[in-house]
XYZ file of C-alpha atoms in Angstrom:
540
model
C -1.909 13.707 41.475
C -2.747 16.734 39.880
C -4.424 16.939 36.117
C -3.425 19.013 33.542
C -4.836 19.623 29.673
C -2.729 16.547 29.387
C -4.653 14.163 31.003
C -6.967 12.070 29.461
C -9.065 8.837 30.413
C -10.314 6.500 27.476
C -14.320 6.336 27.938
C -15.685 2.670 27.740
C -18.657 4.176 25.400
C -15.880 5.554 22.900
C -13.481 8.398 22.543
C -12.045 10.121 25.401
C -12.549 11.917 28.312
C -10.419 15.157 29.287
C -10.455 17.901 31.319
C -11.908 21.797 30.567
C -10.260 24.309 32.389
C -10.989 28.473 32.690
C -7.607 28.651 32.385
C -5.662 27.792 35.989
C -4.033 24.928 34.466
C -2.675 27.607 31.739
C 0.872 27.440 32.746
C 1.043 23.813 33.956
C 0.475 22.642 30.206
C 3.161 22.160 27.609
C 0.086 21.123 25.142
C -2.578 24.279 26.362
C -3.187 26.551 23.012
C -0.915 24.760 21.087
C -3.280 22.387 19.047
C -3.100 20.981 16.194
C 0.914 20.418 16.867
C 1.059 17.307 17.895
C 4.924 17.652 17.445
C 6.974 18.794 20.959
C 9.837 21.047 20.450
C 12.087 18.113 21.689
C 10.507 15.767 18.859
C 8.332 13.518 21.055
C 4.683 13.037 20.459
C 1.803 14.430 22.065
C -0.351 11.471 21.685
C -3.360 13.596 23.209
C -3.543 15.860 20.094
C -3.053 12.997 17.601
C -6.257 11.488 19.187
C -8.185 14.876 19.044
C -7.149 15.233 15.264
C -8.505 11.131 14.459
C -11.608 11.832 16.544
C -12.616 15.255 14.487
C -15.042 15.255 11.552
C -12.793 15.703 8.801
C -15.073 17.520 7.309
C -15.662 20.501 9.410
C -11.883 20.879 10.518
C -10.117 24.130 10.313
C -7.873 24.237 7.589
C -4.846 24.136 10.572
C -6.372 21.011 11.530
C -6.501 19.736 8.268
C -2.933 20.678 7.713
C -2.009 18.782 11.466
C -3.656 15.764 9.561
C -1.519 16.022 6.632
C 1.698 16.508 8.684
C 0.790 13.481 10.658
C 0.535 11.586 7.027
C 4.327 12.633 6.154
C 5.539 12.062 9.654
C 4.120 8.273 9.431
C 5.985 8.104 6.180
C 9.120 9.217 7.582
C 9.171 7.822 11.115
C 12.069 5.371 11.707
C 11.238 4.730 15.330
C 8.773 1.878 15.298
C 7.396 2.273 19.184
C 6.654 5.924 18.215
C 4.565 4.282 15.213
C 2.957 1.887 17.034
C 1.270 4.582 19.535
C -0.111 6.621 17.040
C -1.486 3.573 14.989
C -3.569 2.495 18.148
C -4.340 6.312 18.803
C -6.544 5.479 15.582
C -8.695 3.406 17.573
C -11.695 3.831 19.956
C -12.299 0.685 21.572
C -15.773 -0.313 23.457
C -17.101 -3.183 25.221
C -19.902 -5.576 23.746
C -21.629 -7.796 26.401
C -25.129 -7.562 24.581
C -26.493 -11.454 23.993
C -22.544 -11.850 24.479
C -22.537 -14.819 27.301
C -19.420 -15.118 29.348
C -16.935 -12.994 28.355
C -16.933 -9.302 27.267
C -15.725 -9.049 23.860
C -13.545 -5.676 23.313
C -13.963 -3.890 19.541
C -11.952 -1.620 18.407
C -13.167 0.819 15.925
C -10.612 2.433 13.255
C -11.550 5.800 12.865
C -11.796 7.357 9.341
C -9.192 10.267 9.502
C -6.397 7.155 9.775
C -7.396 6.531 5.986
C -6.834 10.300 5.257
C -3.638 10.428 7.414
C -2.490 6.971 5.516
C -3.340 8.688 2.472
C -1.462 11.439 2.735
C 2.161 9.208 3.913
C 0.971 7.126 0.606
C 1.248 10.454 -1.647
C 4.352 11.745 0.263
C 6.251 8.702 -0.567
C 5.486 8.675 -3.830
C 6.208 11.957 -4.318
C 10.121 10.864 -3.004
C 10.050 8.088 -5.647
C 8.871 10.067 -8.846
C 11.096 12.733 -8.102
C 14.090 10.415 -6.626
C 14.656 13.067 -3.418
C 13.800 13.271 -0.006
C 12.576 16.288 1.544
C 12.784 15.449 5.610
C 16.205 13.999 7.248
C 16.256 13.587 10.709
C 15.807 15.842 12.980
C 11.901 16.030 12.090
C 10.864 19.662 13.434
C 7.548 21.016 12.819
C 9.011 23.565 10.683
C 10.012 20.840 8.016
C 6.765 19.059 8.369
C 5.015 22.805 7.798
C 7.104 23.448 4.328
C 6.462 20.203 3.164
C 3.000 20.062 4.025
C 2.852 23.370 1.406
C 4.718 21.367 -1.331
C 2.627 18.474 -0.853
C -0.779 20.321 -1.049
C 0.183 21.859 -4.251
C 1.610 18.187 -5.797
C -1.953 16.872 -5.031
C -3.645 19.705 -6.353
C -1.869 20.495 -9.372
C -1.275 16.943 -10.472
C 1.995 17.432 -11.695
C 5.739 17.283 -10.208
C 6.867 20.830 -9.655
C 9.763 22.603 -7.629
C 11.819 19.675 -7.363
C 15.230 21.344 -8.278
C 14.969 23.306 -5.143
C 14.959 20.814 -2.692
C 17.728 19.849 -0.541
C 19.034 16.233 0.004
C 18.882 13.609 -2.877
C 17.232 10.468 -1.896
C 18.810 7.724 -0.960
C 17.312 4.480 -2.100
C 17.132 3.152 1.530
C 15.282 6.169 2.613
C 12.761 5.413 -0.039
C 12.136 1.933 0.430
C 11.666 2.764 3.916
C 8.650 5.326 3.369
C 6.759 2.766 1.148
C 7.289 -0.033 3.676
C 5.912 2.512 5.943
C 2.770 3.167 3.663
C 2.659 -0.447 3.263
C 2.475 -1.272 7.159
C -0.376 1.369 7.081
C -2.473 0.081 4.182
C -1.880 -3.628 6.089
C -3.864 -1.898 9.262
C -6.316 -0.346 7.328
C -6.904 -3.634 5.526
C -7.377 -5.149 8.940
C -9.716 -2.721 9.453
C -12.256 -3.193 13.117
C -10.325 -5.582 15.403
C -12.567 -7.869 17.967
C -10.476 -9.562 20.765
C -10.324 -9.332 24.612
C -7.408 -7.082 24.261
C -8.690 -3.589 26.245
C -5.843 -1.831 26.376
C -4.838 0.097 23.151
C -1.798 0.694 23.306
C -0.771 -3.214 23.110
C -3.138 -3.861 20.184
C -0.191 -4.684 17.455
C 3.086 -5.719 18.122
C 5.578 -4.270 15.400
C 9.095 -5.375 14.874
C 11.701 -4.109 11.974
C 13.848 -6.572 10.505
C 16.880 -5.351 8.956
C 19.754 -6.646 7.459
C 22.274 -4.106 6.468
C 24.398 -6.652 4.288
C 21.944 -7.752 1.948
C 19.677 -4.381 2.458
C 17.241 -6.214 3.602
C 14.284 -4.768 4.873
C 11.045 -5.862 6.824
C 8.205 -5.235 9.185
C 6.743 -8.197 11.347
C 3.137 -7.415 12.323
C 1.051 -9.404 14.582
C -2.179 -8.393 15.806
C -5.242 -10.783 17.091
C -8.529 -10.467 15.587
C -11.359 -12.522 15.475
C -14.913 -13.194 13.609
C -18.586 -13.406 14.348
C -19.553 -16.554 15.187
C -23.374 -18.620 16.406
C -22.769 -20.136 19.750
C -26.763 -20.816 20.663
C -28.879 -21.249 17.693
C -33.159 -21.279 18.197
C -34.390 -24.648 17.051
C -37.366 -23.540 15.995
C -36.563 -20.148 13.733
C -33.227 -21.571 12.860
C -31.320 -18.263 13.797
C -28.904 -17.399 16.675
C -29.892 -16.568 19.721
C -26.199 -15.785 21.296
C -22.752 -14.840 19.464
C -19.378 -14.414 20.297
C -15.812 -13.620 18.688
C -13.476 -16.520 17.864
C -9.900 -14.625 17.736
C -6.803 -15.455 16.204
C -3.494 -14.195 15.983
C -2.565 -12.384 12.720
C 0.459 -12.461 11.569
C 1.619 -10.445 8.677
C 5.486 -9.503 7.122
C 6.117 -7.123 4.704
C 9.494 -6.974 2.687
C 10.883 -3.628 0.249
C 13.386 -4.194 -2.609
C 13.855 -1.774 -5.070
C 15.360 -1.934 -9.001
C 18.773 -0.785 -7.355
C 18.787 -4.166 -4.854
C 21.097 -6.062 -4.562
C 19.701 -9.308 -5.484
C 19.676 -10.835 -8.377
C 16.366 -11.437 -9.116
C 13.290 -10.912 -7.318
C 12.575 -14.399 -6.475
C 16.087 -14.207 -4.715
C 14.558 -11.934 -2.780
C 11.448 -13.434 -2.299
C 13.205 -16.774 -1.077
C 15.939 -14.225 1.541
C 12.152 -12.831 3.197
C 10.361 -15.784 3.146
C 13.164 -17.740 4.773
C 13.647 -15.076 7.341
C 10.065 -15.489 8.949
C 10.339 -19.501 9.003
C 7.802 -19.303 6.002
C 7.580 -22.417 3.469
C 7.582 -22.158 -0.656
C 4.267 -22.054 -2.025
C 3.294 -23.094 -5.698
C 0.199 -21.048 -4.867
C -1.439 -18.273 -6.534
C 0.317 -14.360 -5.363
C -2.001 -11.091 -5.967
C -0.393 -8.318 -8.420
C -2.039 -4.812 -6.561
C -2.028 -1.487 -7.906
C -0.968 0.833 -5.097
C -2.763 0.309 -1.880
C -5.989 -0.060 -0.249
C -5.768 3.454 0.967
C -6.115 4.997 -2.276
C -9.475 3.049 -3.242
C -10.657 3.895 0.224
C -10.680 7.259 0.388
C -13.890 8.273 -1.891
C -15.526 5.196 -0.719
C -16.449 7.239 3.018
C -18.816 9.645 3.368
C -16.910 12.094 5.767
C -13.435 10.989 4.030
C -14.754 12.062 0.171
C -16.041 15.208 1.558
C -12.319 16.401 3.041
C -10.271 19.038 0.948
C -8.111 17.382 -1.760
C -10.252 13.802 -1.250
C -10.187 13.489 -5.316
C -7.044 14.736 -6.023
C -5.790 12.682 -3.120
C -6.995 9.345 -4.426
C -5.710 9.886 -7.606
C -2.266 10.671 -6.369
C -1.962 7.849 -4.371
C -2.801 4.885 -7.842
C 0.446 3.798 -9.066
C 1.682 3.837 -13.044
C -0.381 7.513 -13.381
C 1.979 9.852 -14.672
C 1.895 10.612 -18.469
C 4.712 13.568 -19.600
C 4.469 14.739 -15.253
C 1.126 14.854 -15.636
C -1.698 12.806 -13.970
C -4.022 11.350 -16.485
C -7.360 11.609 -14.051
C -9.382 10.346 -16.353
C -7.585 6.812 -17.008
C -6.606 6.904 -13.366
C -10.406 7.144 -11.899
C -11.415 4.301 -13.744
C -8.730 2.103 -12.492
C -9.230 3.449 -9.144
C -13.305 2.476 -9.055
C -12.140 -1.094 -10.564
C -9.793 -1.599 -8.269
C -7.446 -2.984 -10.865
C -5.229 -6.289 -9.814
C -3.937 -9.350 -11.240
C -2.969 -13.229 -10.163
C 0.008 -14.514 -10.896
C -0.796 -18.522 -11.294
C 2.185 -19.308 -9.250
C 4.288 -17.645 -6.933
C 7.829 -18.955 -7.690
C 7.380 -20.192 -11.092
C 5.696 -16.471 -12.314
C 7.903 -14.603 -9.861
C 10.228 -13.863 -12.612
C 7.243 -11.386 -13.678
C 8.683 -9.229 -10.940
C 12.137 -9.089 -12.698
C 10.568 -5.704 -14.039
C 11.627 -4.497 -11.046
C 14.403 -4.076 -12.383
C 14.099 -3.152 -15.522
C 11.319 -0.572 -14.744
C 13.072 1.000 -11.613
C 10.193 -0.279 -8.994
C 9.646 -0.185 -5.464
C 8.055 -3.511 -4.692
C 7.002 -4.450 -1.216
C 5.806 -7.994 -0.792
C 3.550 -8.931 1.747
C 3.673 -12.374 3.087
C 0.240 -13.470 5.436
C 0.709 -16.545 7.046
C -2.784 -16.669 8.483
C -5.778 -16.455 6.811
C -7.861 -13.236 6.188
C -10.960 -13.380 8.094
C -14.414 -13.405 6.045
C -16.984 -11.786 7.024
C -20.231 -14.107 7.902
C -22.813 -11.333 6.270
C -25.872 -13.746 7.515
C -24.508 -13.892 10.975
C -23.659 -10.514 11.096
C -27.185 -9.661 9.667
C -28.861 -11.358 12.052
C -27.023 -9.825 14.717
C -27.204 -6.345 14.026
C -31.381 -7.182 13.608
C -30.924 -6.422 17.526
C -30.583 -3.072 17.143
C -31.335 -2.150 13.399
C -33.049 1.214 14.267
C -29.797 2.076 16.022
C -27.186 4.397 14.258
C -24.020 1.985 15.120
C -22.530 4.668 17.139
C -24.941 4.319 19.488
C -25.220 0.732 19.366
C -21.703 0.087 20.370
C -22.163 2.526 23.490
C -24.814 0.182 24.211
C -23.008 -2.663 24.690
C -23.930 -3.831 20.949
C -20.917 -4.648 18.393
C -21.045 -3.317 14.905
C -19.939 -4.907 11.744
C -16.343 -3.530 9.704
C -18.148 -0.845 7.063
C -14.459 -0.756 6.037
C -14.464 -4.318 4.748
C -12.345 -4.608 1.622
C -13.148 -6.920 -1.216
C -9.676 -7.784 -1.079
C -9.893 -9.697 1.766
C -12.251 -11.834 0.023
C -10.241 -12.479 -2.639
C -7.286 -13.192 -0.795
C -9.158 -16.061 0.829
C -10.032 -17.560 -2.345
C -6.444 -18.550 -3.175
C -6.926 -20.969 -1.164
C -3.717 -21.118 0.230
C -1.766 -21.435 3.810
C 0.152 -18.587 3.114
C -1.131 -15.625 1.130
C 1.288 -13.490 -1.056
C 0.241 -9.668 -1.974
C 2.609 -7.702 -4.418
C 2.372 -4.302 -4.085
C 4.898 -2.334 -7.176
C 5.555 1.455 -7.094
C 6.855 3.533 -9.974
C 9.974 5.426 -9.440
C 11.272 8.168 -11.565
C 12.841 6.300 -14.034
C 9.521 4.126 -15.028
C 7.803 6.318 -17.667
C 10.852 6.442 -19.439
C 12.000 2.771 -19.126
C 8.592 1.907 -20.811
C 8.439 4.693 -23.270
C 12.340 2.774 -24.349
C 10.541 -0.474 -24.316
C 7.799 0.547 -26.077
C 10.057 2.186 -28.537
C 11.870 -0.570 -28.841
C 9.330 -3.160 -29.619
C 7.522 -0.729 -32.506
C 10.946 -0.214 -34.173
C 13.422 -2.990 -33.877
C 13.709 -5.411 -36.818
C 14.798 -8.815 -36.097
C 16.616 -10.606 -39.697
C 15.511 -14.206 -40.694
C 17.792 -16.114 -42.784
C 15.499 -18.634 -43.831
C 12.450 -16.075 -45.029
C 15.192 -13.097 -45.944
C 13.366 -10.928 -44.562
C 13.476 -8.458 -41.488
C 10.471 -9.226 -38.464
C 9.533 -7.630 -35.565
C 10.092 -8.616 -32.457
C 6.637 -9.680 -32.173
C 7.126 -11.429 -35.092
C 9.980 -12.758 -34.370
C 8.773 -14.198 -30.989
C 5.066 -16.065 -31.805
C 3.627 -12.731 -30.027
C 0.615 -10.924 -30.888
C 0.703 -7.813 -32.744
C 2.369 -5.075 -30.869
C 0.134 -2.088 -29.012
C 2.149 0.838 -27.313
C 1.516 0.267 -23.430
C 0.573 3.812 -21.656
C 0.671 2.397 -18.159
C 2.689 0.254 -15.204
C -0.540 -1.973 -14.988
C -0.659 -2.475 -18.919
C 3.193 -3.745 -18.832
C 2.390 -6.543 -16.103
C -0.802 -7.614 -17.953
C 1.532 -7.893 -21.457
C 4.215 -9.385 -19.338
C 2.262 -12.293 -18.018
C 0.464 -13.459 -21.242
C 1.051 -16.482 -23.093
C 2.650 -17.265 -26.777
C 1.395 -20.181 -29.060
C 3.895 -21.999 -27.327
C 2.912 -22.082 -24.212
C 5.285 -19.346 -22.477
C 4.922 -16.362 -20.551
C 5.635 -13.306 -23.090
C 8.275 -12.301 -20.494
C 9.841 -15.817 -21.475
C 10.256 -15.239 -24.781
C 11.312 -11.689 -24.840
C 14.210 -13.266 -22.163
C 16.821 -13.320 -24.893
C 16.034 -12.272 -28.556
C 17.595 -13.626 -31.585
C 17.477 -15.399 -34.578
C 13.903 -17.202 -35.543
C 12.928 -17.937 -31.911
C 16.440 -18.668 -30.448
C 19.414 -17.805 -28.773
C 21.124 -17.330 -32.100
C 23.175 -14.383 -33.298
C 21.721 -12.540 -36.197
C 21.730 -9.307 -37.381
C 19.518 -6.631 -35.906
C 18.557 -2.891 -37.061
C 16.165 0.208 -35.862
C 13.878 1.270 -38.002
C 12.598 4.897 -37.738
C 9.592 4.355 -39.864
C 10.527 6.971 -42.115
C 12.934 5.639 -44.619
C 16.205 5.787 -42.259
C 17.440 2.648 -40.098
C 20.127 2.097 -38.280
C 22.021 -1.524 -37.655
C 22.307 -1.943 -33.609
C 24.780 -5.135 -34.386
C 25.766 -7.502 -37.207
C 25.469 -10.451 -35.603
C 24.413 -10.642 -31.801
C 21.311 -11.073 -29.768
C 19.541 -8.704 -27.607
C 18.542 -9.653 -23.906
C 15.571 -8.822 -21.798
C 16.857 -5.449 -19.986
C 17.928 -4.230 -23.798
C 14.323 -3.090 -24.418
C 14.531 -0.611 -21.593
C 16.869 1.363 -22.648
């Protein structure tokens, strides 16, 4: 068989191996001179160029390469064809073979290369850009053209930190179309988390197996991900130094599904929901603890690499990509970058008993993906892997994996740490994403809170909410974060504050009484006579 520019063999040292040509093979390639589009006329893939732009030094790209990468990061987002996904996911990987004080078996490890965090970065920003300004900019078919326009619109949304243009676009968003993009970003953030994989898997292309589960009564929506992986481990230790001698990889399957729902879904409360996706994958109720996260691991990841921080946009990009940022359509960098660099999260104690947390979902317009992990993260054994890499410590790691050496996950999240302290079976991650309607719904609540008077019959008197409720003194909340962290503390009483704003009435109860607004400067207005106010009142 005849090559063309095509053709390409995977090299058992890393990257690939393809043919140069002086130009004969001109007319026998569909992909010659065409590079960075990794987008065919007829809307496949060329997988060849989508390895070319993951294997290139971010830093040193062309700014048409560059602009390939970003495409690639909004065609991710977009992408409803999950096979198509799959391929370029393992395109993000450069697998060698480690046999060095290895006994028996090979072990295969696959290395994620660094522009997948910049690609992921750049589908995390796209879809949020479709959330804040409730639109969608690509509908199938996906052409080239659309991804180059959008590309533009994007660039200048990162840059400028603000929403800009948006009555110009075509196509309002469906709320399916939306909660589709951030399960995509989610499914990408879940294989960055994964980070390095070490199996006996050589073969790429059949390194995850992804499956979309839909239900288009209930508008349910899923991904099932399963992917093996495995961790360092001493099979020979020296007696007399106390150290291994010879290691090897014990793998196990991961399996990991991740669930949408959105403020407009239709059930009635998010544990409703939770219960419809945890039923769905055979999964069992947990009284365990579930992780609150602020966006994705993608955002915290991109000034944390070298070649990544150094790419056009890396700052601008990482700030884009936190959740709960926008003040007045305008990214607050300077809040943002310290929530970024503490990596800001929360526990909830219990899944189903604090699930009702989540009920801001509704309230606040989210996007909430939850992740469900039915087998345990692995940890990294940093003595093991220490003592290992002592083998070839004056080695880059590059070169020690062409060697026949395997290199520990730089790329190792804390996360995955902390995720094995909850020292559960299953392990819950809650991922929420502002929408357009969020800055406003708090700005009601906050509004709310500062100026509705609650009457007591027994003191005669009007109270506060806060008052009114055993809460603490009221502080305007400037952020999505903030509202979770006021949600979830406790009253004098014992209860959540989300409990006890539930329903609002008289001294603590469910009782009518009268209620007014206050505007602080000498006017008031009475909101009912006698009545209570519920929960989703102090949104609007």
């Amino acid at each position: 068989y005849a090559l063309d520019t095509n053709s390409y063999l995977p090299c058992k040292h890393g990257g690939i191996i393809s043919p140069v040509t002086s130009g004969q093979e001109y007319t026998l390639s569909k992909s010659y001179n065409k590079y960075p589009k990794f987008l065919n006329d007829n809307g496949t893939v060329d997988e060849l160029i989508v390895k070319k732009l993951l294997l290139r030094n971010v830093s040193v790209m062309k700014e048409n390469e560059i602009d390939a990468l970003i495409k690639l990061g909004i065609y991710l987002c977009v992408c409803e064809d999950v096979n198509i996904i799959k391929k370029i996911i393992c395109c993000a990987y450069v697998s060698t073979t480690a046999d060095k004080q290895i006994p028996n078996v090979p072990i295969c490890q696959h290395t994620l290369l660094d522009n997948f965090i910049y690609v992921s970065g750049y589908a995390n920003s796209y879809a949020r850009f479709c959330g804040l300004s409730n639109k969608v900019f690509i509908i199938k078919p996906i052409t080239w053209s659309k991804l180059t326009e959008i590309c533009n619109k994007l660039k200048r949304f990162i840059k400028d930190n603000a929403m800009f243009g948006i009555e110009d676009m075509v196509s309002n968003a469906t709320d399916e179309r939306i909660q589709r993009n951030f399960l995509n970003v989610k499914l990408l953030d879940e294989v960055i988390l994964a980070g390095n994989l070490y199996n006996y898997q050589f073969n790429e292309e059949l390194l995850f197996n992804i499956e979309l589960n839909k239900d288009e009564a209930k508008h349910f929506m899923g991904y099932t991900l399963k992917y093996d992986d495995g961790e360092l481990v001493d099979l020979g230790v020296n007696p007399y130094v106390g150290v291994a001698t010879e290691w090897g990889i014990e793998v196990k399957l991961q399996e990991v599904y991740i669930f949408v729902t959105s403020g407009n879904g239709v059930f009635k409360s998010s544990k409703d929901f939770a219960s419809e996706a945890l039923d769905s994958v055979g999964a069992k109720n947990s009284d365990g603890a579930a992780l609150v996260a602020w966006g994705t691991a993608i955002a915290a990841l991109i000034l944390t690499i070298p070649s990544i921080a150094a790419a056009p946009l890396a700052t601008p990009l990482s700030i884009a990509c936190t959740v709960g940022g926008l003040a007045s359509g305008i990214l607050d960098s300077a809040r943002i970058n310290n929530e970024l660099l503490n990596n800001k999260m929360i526990y909830l104690e219990s899944l189903y008993k604090n699930l009702n947390v989540l009920k801001l979902g509704k309230e606040l317009a989210l996007y909430t993906v939850i992740t469900l992990r039915k087998s345990k993260l692995l940890k990294i054994d940093q003595k093991l892997w220490s003592d290992y890499e002592s083998l070839h410590s004056n080695t880059s790691r590059a070169k020690a994996r062409k060697s026949g050496y395997l290199t520990k996950d730089t790329n190792m999240r804390a996360d995955k740490l902390l995720l094995e302290r909850l020292g559960m079976n299953y392990s819950y991650t809650i991922n929420p994403f502002d929408s357009h309607n969020t800055e406003k719904a708090i700005k009601n609540f906050n509004n709310n809170m500062k100026h509705i008077r609650v009457w007591n019959e027994q003191e005669k008197k009007y109270k506060t909410i806060s008052e009114s409720e055993g809460l603490e003194e009221f502080k305007e909340i400037k952020s999505l974060q903030e509202m979770f962290e006021y949600m979830k503390k406790v009253s004098d009483k014992g209860a959540l504050y989300i409990d006890e704003l539930d329903i609002i009435g008289h001294d603590r109860t469910a009782q009518f009484t009268k209620f007014i607004y206050d505007y602080g400067n000498g006017e008031e207005k009475v909101i009912t006579d006698y009545g209570k106010i519920d929960f989703g009142d102090l949104f609007e």
